Amino acid sequence: MAWSSVLVIFAITNLLASSYAEIRHTSINADKRSVIEFEKFGFSAKGHLDIMVTNISHSPLLPGMDPSLMGFFLVTEENWVEVSMEYSMLSDSASKAYCVIQSPRVRLLFNFGEMEDQSKNIFNKSFLISEATEYKLMFGNCLPNVQVWMNVRMSMYNLQGNGKMDYLSVGQAPLPKLYFLFFFMYLVLGGGWSYVCWKKKKTVHMIHILMGILVVMKALDLLCEAEDKSYSKRTGTAHGWDIAFYGFSFVKGVMLFTVIVLIGTGWSILKPFLQEKEKRVLMIVIPLQVFANIAAAVIDITGPSRQGWVTWNQLFLLLDVICCCAVLFPIIWSIKHLREAAQTDGKAAISLMKLTLFRHYYIVVVSYIYFTRIVVFAIRTIISYQYSWTCDLTTELATVAFYIFTGYKFRPEAHNPYFRLDDDEEEAAAEEVIADEEFEL
């Protein structure tokens, strides 16, 4: 990997969660990248790093090549930005002599020269991290076109007051309790929604059942994520809960976008069918969500050390953006249809109220997507690593608010307040529609 791509990798890695976790095993095979990132972790003042590197080998070195120019190091986010900028500002001749592991801004752990002097191909050592900060564990290879093979087992943790190990980053330590809290919150929402549907069973449509299933999938997704984080916090491994989490997360993600599209088209509420263009949107969104969830799982499982990890990140972000844009079209079509109906239908006020409802829903969907994709990302980039959990809290609060708004506005009602008007209101609404259209023209 050319050094010119270091800044690109830095930008993409910051689009993800601020810290990884757990005990990880990684195999590097015939890799000649200049920099390989393994982990990012927020340490307390009682932090530890255990690293074991086995089966170490590299391609034959040319005369004058020094194996000590390959090694592992720790670096903070701020220092890594400065190191990357320093290299990018060097001339071509100077950059060839620049080696990241020799920079005073990084903390060198060991290099391959030390091991070869001892005739060893294994390294196993623990490091005490007494500075409370967030570090990246990285491997630097300053020998051009030299391939490296090795198996790496890394474990980062903080010691709690009782002496127990906490394998979650400082900023992620509160997440197990946080996810459990929201799991119970969705249980309450699911119970409340079930009660409403049972009480109004004569006016329940298929979309209401799908909305209830979505809430259940979201609750199970949070339960599995809470267990995943809880086991990872105590033992460093998820004990299979990560597989369950990926499964429910996949179903929840597909259902969320599907339900938004179906509500946006007015399916089973305004009309019992979908038009061809609306079906095409579903045929696009559902496969994209399948691929997006696969990409998200690959990103989380492999970690940034694997080749192609940046490509998977780009693919995930692209698919997510496409899905977020695609779900808006059915709502726009419904708004257009209702606006036309308000001009021609004898019941202008009913169309007006429906139009108002779908306008509000469009605004809420756009706000939800913008907030969870853009605003939360901006907060994550500027907030201190100790408080990265607040970004997850903010995202979940926004999601709960979105679910409650959607459920309340589209709840099963024989006479929805939005659609129930008297004659005077009917006439006033009709005049308002005409005035709105004249203003727009």
Coordinates of C-alpha atoms in Angstrom, one line a residue:
M1 CA 0.0 0.0 0.0
A2 CA 1.4 3.3 -1.0
W3 CA 1.9 6.0 1.6
S4 CA -0.3 8.3 -0.4
S5 CA -3.4 6.3 0.7
V6 CA -2.7 6.7 4.5
L7 CA -4.8 9.8 4.7
V8 CA -7.7 8.1 2.9
I9 CA -7.6 5.2 5.4
F10 CA -7.5 7.6 8.3
A11 CA -10.6 9.4 7.0
I12 CA -12.6 6.1 6.5
T13 CA -11.7 4.5 9.8
N14 CA -13.1 7.6 11.6
L15 CA -16.5 6.9 10.0
L16 CA -16.8 3.9 12.3
A17 CA -17.2 3.5 16.0
S18 CA -14.3 5.1 17.9
S19 CA -13.1 1.9 19.5
Y20 CA -13.0 -1.8 18.9
A21 CA -12.9 -4.4 21.6
E22 CA -12.4 -8.1 22.5
I23 CA -9.5 -10.5 22.2
R24 CA -8.7 -10.7 18.5
H25 CA -6.7 -13.2 16.4
T26 CA -5.5 -12.0 13.1
S27 CA -3.4 -13.7 10.4
I28 CA -1.3 -11.5 8.0
N29 CA -0.4 -13.3 4.8
A30 CA 2.0 -11.9 2.1
D31 CA 1.1 -8.4 3.1
K32 CA 3.3 -5.5 1.9
R33 CA 1.3 -2.5 3.1
S34 CA 3.2 0.3 4.7
V35 CA 0.8 0.6 7.6
I36 CA -1.6 -2.0 9.1
E37 CA -4.0 -0.9 11.8
F38 CA -5.1 -3.6 14.2
E39 CA -7.0 -2.1 17.1
K40 CA -8.2 1.2 18.5
F41 CA -8.8 1.2 22.3
G42 CA -9.5 3.7 25.0
F43 CA -7.3 3.1 28.0
S44 CA -7.7 4.1 31.6
A45 CA -4.8 4.9 33.9
K46 CA -4.7 1.1 34.5
G47 CA -4.6 -0.1 31.0
H48 CA -2.8 -3.2 29.6
L49 CA -1.8 -4.5 26.2
D50 CA -1.0 -8.2 25.7
I51 CA 0.4 -9.0 22.3
M52 CA 1.7 -12.3 21.0
V53 CA 3.1 -12.6 17.4
T54 CA 3.9 -16.0 16.1
N55 CA 5.0 -17.6 12.8
I56 CA 6.8 -14.4 11.8
S57 CA 8.5 -14.3 8.4
H58 CA 9.0 -12.0 5.6
S59 CA 10.2 -12.1 2.0
P60 CA 14.0 -12.1 1.4
L61 CA 15.6 -8.7 2.1
L62 CA 17.8 -7.0 -0.4
P63 CA 21.3 -5.8 0.7
G64 CA 21.0 -2.8 2.9
M65 CA 17.5 -3.5 4.1
D66 CA 17.2 -3.3 7.8
P67 CA 14.5 -5.5 9.5
S68 CA 14.3 -3.1 12.4
L69 CA 12.3 -0.8 10.0
M70 CA 9.3 -3.2 10.6
G71 CA 7.5 -3.3 13.9
F72 CA 4.5 -2.6 16.1
F73 CA 3.7 0.7 17.7
L74 CA 1.0 2.7 19.5
V75 CA -0.1 6.1 18.4
T76 CA -2.9 8.5 19.5
E77 CA -5.4 9.8 17.0
E78 CA -4.0 13.3 17.2
N79 CA -0.4 12.2 16.7
W80 CA -1.4 9.9 13.8
V81 CA -2.9 12.9 12.0
E82 CA 0.3 14.8 12.5
V83 CA 2.5 11.9 11.3
S84 CA 0.3 11.5 8.2
M85 CA 0.5 15.2 7.4
E86 CA 4.2 15.3 7.9
Y87 CA 4.7 12.5 5.5
S88 CA 2.4 14.1 2.9
M89 CA 4.3 17.4 3.0
L90 CA 7.7 15.7 2.4
S91 CA 9.3 15.7 -1.0
D92 CA 9.5 12.4 -2.8
S93 CA 13.2 11.9 -2.0
A94 CA 12.6 12.7 1.7
S95 CA 9.5 10.6 2.0
K96 CA 11.4 7.5 0.9
A97 CA 13.7 7.9 3.9
Y98 CA 10.8 8.5 6.3
C99 CA 9.8 5.7 8.5
V100 CA 6.7 5.9 10.7
I101 CA 8.0 3.6 13.5
Q102 CA 11.0 6.0 14.0
S103 CA 8.8 9.0 14.5
P104 CA 9.0 10.6 17.9
R105 CA 5.2 10.9 17.9
V106 CA 4.7 7.1 18.1
R107 CA 5.4 4.7 20.9
L108 CA 7.4 1.8 19.5
L109 CA 6.7 -1.6 21.1
F110 CA 9.2 -3.8 19.2
N111 CA 10.7 -4.3 15.8
F112 CA 11.6 -7.3 13.8
G113 CA 15.3 -6.5 14.2
E114 CA 15.1 -7.2 17.9
M115 CA 13.7 -10.6 17.3
E116 CA 16.1 -11.6 14.6
D117 CA 19.0 -10.6 16.8
Q118 CA 17.7 -13.2 19.3
S119 CA 17.1 -15.8 16.5
K120 CA 13.4 -15.9 17.3
N121 CA 10.2 -15.7 15.2
I122 CA 7.9 -15.2 18.2
F123 CA 7.1 -12.3 20.4
N124 CA 5.0 -12.4 23.5
K125 CA 4.9 -9.5 25.9
S126 CA 2.6 -7.4 28.1
F127 CA 2.8 -3.6 28.2
L128 CA 1.4 -1.3 30.9
I129 CA -0.4 1.7 29.6
S130 CA -0.4 4.2 32.5
E131 CA -1.6 7.2 30.4
A132 CA -5.4 7.5 30.1
T133 CA -5.9 8.0 26.4
E134 CA -7.0 6.3 23.2
Y135 CA -4.3 4.4 21.3
K136 CA -4.2 2.7 17.9
L137 CA -2.2 -0.5 17.7
M138 CA -0.5 -0.5 14.3
F139 CA 2.2 -2.3 12.3
G140 CA 4.7 -0.3 10.2
N141 CA 6.6 -1.7 7.3
C142 CA 9.1 0.8 5.9
L143 CA 10.8 -1.7 3.5
P144 CA 9.2 -1.3 0.1
N145 CA 7.7 -4.4 -1.5
V146 CA 8.7 -6.6 1.4
Q147 CA 5.9 -9.1 2.2
V148 CA 5.1 -10.1 5.8
W149 CA 3.6 -13.2 7.3
M150 CA 2.5 -13.5 10.9
N151 CA -0.2 -14.5 13.3
V152 CA -1.2 -11.9 15.9
R153 CA -3.1 -12.3 19.1
M154 CA -3.9 -9.0 20.8
S155 CA -5.7 -8.2 24.0
M156 CA -6.4 -4.8 25.4
Y157 CA -8.1 -4.2 28.7
N158 CA -8.4 -1.9 31.7
L159 CA -8.2 -3.0 35.3
Q160 CA -11.3 -2.1 37.4
G161 CA -11.1 -1.1 41.1
N162 CA -11.8 -4.7 42.1
G163 CA -8.9 -6.0 40.0
K164 CA -11.1 -7.5 37.3
M165 CA -10.3 -7.0 33.6
D166 CA -12.6 -4.9 31.5
Y167 CA -12.1 -5.7 27.8
L168 CA -14.3 -2.8 26.6
S169 CA -12.8 0.5 25.8
V170 CA -13.4 3.2 28.3
G171 CA -15.9 4.8 26.0
Q172 CA -17.8 1.6 25.5
A173 CA -17.9 0.3 29.1
P174 CA -21.4 1.6 29.8
L175 CA -22.9 0.0 26.6
P176 CA -24.1 -3.3 28.1
K177 CA -26.3 -1.5 30.6
L178 CA -27.4 1.0 28.0
Y179 CA -28.5 -1.7 25.5
F180 CA -30.3 -3.6 28.3
L181 CA -32.2 -0.4 29.2
F182 CA -33.4 0.1 25.6
F183 CA -34.2 -3.5 25.3
F184 CA -36.7 -3.2 28.1
M185 CA -38.0 0.1 26.7
Y186 CA -38.8 -1.7 23.4
L187 CA -40.5 -4.5 25.3
V188 CA -42.8 -1.9 26.8
L189 CA -43.4 -0.3 23.4
G190 CA -44.1 -3.7 21.9
G191 CA -46.6 -4.5 24.7
G192 CA -48.3 -1.2 24.3
W193 CA -48.5 -1.6 20.5
S194 CA -50.0 -5.1 20.9
Y195 CA -52.6 -3.7 23.3
V196 CA -53.5 -1.0 20.8
C197 CA -53.8 -3.5 18.0
W198 CA -55.9 -5.8 20.1
K199 CA -58.2 -3.0 21.2
K200 CA -58.6 -1.7 17.6
K201 CA -58.4 -5.1 15.9
K202 CA -61.3 -4.2 13.5
T203 CA -59.1 -1.5 12.0
V204 CA -55.8 -3.2 12.1
H205 CA -54.0 -3.6 8.7
M206 CA -51.1 -5.8 7.7
I207 CA -48.8 -2.8 8.0
H208 CA -49.6 -2.5 11.7
I209 CA -48.6 -6.1 12.2
L210 CA -45.3 -5.5 10.4
M211 CA -44.7 -2.5 12.6
G212 CA -45.2 -4.7 15.7
I213 CA -42.8 -7.3 14.3
L214 CA -40.2 -4.6 13.7
V215 CA -40.4 -3.5 17.3
V216 CA -39.9 -7.1 18.4
M217 CA -36.9 -7.5 16.1
K218 CA -35.4 -4.2 17.4
A219 CA -35.8 -5.4 21.0
L220 CA -34.1 -8.8 20.2
D221 CA -31.4 -7.0 18.3
L222 CA -30.7 -4.8 21.4
L223 CA -30.8 -7.9 23.7
C224 CA -28.2 -9.7 21.6
E225 CA -26.0 -6.6 21.4
A226 CA -26.2 -6.1 25.2
E227 CA -25.2 -9.8 25.8
D228 CA -22.5 -9.4 23.2
K229 CA -21.0 -6.4 24.9
S230 CA -21.5 -7.9 28.4
Y231 CA -19.6 -11.1 27.6
S232 CA -16.9 -9.1 25.7
K233 CA -16.5 -6.8 28.7
R234 CA -15.9 -9.7 31.1
T235 CA -14.1 -12.3 29.0
G236 CA -12.9 -10.6 25.8
T237 CA -15.1 -12.9 23.6
A238 CA -18.8 -12.7 22.7
H239 CA -19.5 -16.5 23.2
G240 CA -21.7 -16.6 20.1
W241 CA -23.9 -13.7 20.9
D242 CA -22.3 -11.8 18.1
I243 CA -23.7 -14.3 15.6
A244 CA -27.2 -13.8 17.1
F245 CA -26.7 -10.1 17.0
Y246 CA -25.8 -10.1 13.3
G247 CA -28.9 -12.2 12.5
F248 CA -31.4 -10.0 14.3
S249 CA -29.6 -6.9 13.1
F250 CA -30.0 -8.1 9.6
V251 CA -33.7 -8.8 9.9
K252 CA -34.3 -5.5 11.7
G253 CA -32.4 -3.5 9.1
V254 CA -34.3 -5.0 6.2
M255 CA -37.7 -4.6 8.0
L256 CA -37.0 -1.0 9.0
F257 CA -36.5 0.2 5.5
T258 CA -39.3 -2.0 4.1
V259 CA -41.8 -0.7 6.7
I260 CA -40.7 2.9 5.9
V261 CA -41.3 2.3 2.2
L262 CA -44.7 0.6 2.8
I263 CA -45.9 3.4 5.1
G264 CA -44.6 6.0 2.7
T265 CA -46.7 4.5 -0.1
G266 CA -49.8 4.3 2.0
W267 CA -50.0 0.6 1.5
S268 CA -52.9 -1.0 3.5
I269 CA -53.8 2.4 5.0
L270 CA -54.7 4.5 1.9
K271 CA -54.7 1.7 -0.6
P272 CA -54.5 -2.1 -0.6
F273 CA -51.9 -2.4 -3.4
L274 CA -48.5 -1.2 -4.6
Q275 CA -47.8 0.4 -7.9
E276 CA -45.1 -0.9 -10.1
K277 CA -42.7 1.9 -9.4
E278 CA -43.2 1.3 -5.6
K279 CA -42.5 -2.4 -6.0
R280 CA -39.3 -1.5 -7.8
V281 CA -38.2 0.6 -4.9
L282 CA -38.7 -2.4 -2.6
M283 CA -36.8 -4.6 -5.0
I284 CA -33.9 -2.2 -4.8
V285 CA -34.0 -1.4 -1.1
I286 CA -34.2 -5.0 0.2
P287 CA -31.2 -6.4 -1.7
L288 CA -29.2 -3.3 -0.9
Q289 CA -30.0 -3.8 2.8
V290 CA -28.9 -7.4 2.5
F291 CA -25.6 -6.5 1.1
A292 CA -25.2 -3.6 3.5
N293 CA -25.7 -5.9 6.5
I294 CA -23.2 -8.4 5.0
A295 CA -20.7 -5.6 4.6
A296 CA -21.2 -4.4 8.2
A297 CA -20.6 -7.9 9.5
V298 CA -17.4 -8.3 7.5
I299 CA -16.2 -4.9 8.8
D300 CA -16.8 -5.8 12.4
I301 CA -15.5 -9.4 12.3
T302 CA -12.3 -8.8 10.3
G303 CA -11.2 -5.5 11.7
P304 CA -9.1 -2.9 9.9
S305 CA -6.0 -5.2 9.7
R306 CA -7.4 -7.2 6.7
Q307 CA -6.7 -6.2 3.2
G308 CA -9.9 -4.9 1.5
W309 CA -11.3 -3.6 4.8
V310 CA -11.3 0.0 3.4
T311 CA -13.2 -1.3 0.3
W312 CA -15.9 -2.9 2.5
N313 CA -16.2 0.3 4.4
Q314 CA -16.8 2.3 1.2
L315 CA -19.3 -0.3 0.0
F316 CA -21.2 -0.2 3.3
L317 CA -21.4 3.6 3.3
L318 CA -22.5 3.7 -0.3
L319 CA -25.3 1.2 0.1
D320 CA -26.5 2.9 3.3
V321 CA -26.7 6.3 1.5
I322 CA -28.6 4.7 -1.5
C323 CA -31.1 3.0 0.9
C324 CA -31.7 6.2 2.8
C325 CA -32.4 8.1 -0.4
A326 CA -34.5 5.4 -2.0
V327 CA -37.0 5.3 0.9
L328 CA -37.8 8.9 0.4
F329 CA -39.2 8.5 -3.1
P330 CA -42.4 6.7 -2.1
I331 CA -43.3 9.4 0.5
I332 CA -42.7 12.0 -2.2
W333 CA -45.0 10.2 -4.6
S334 CA -47.7 9.9 -1.9
I335 CA -47.5 13.6 -1.2
K336 CA -47.8 14.4 -5.0
H337 CA -50.8 12.0 -5.3
L338 CA -52.5 13.6 -2.3
R339 CA -51.9 17.1 -3.5
E340 CA -53.6 16.2 -6.8
A341 CA -56.5 14.6 -5.0
A342 CA -56.9 17.6 -2.8
Q343 CA -57.6 19.7 -6.0
T344 CA -60.0 17.3 -7.6
D345 CA -61.7 15.3 -4.9
G346 CA -64.9 16.5 -3.3
K347 CA -63.5 15.7 0.1
A348 CA -60.7 18.1 -0.1
A349 CA -60.2 18.3 3.6
I350 CA -59.6 14.6 3.9
S351 CA -57.0 14.7 1.3
L352 CA -55.5 17.8 2.9
M353 CA -55.2 16.0 6.3
K354 CA -53.6 13.0 4.6
L355 CA -51.3 15.3 2.8
T356 CA -50.3 17.1 6.0
L357 CA -49.7 13.7 7.7
F358 CA -47.4 12.5 4.9
R359 CA -45.6 15.8 4.7
H360 CA -44.8 15.6 8.4
Y361 CA -43.7 12.0 8.0
Y362 CA -41.4 13.0 5.2
I363 CA -39.8 15.7 7.4
V364 CA -39.4 13.2 10.3
V365 CA -37.8 10.5 8.1
V366 CA -35.4 13.0 6.6
S367 CA -34.6 14.4 10.0
Y368 CA -34.0 10.9 11.4
I369 CA -31.7 9.9 8.6
Y370 CA -29.8 13.1 8.7
F371 CA -29.4 13.0 12.5
T372 CA -28.3 9.4 12.8
R373 CA -26.0 9.5 9.8
I374 CA -24.6 13.0 9.9
V375 CA -25.1 14.7 13.2
V376 CA -24.1 11.7 15.3
F377 CA -21.0 11.2 13.1
A378 CA -20.0 14.8 13.7
I379 CA -20.5 14.4 17.4
R380 CA -18.4 11.3 17.4
T381 CA -15.5 13.0 15.7
I382 CA -15.3 15.9 18.2
I383 CA -16.3 14.2 21.5
S384 CA -13.7 12.8 23.8
Y385 CA -13.2 9.0 23.6
Q386 CA -14.4 8.6 27.2
Y387 CA -17.8 9.7 26.2
S388 CA -18.2 7.9 22.9
W389 CA -21.1 5.9 24.5
T390 CA -23.2 9.1 24.4
C391 CA -23.3 8.8 20.6
D392 CA -24.9 5.4 20.9
L393 CA -27.3 6.8 23.5
T394 CA -28.2 9.7 21.2
T395 CA -28.8 7.3 18.2
E396 CA -31.0 5.0 20.3
L397 CA -33.0 7.9 21.7
A398 CA -33.6 9.3 18.2
T399 CA -34.7 5.8 17.0
V400 CA -37.1 5.4 19.9
A401 CA -38.6 8.8 19.1
F402 CA -38.9 7.9 15.4
Y403 CA -40.7 4.6 16.3
I404 CA -43.1 6.3 18.7
F405 CA -43.9 9.1 16.2
T406 CA -44.5 6.6 13.4
G407 CA -46.7 4.3 15.6
Y408 CA -48.7 7.3 16.9
K409 CA -49.4 8.9 13.6
F410 CA -50.2 5.6 11.8
R411 CA -51.9 3.8 14.6
P412 CA -55.0 1.7 13.8
E413 CA -58.0 4.0 14.1
A414 CA -61.5 3.8 12.5
H415 CA -61.8 7.6 12.7
N416 CA -58.3 9.0 12.8
P417 CA -58.3 12.5 14.1
Y418 CA -56.5 13.6 11.0
F419 CA -59.4 12.4 8.8
R420 CA -62.4 13.4 10.9
L421 CA -63.7 16.9 10.1
D422 CA -67.1 18.6 10.2
D423 CA -68.6 20.5 7.3
D424 CA -67.2 23.9 8.3
E425 CA -63.7 22.5 8.6
E426 CA -64.2 20.8 5.2
E427 CA -65.0 24.0 3.5
A428 CA -62.2 25.9 5.2
A429 CA -59.7 23.2 4.3
A430 CA -60.8 23.2 0.7
E431 CA -60.2 27.0 0.5
E432 CA -56.8 26.5 2.2
V433 CA -55.8 23.9 -0.4
I434 CA -56.6 26.3 -3.2
A435 CA -54.7 29.1 -1.5
D436 CA -51.7 26.9 -1.0
E437 CA -51.6 25.8 -4.6
E438 CA -51.9 29.5 -5.9
F439 CA -49.1 30.5 -3.5
E440 CA -46.9 27.7 -4.9
L441 CA -47.6 28.8 -8.4

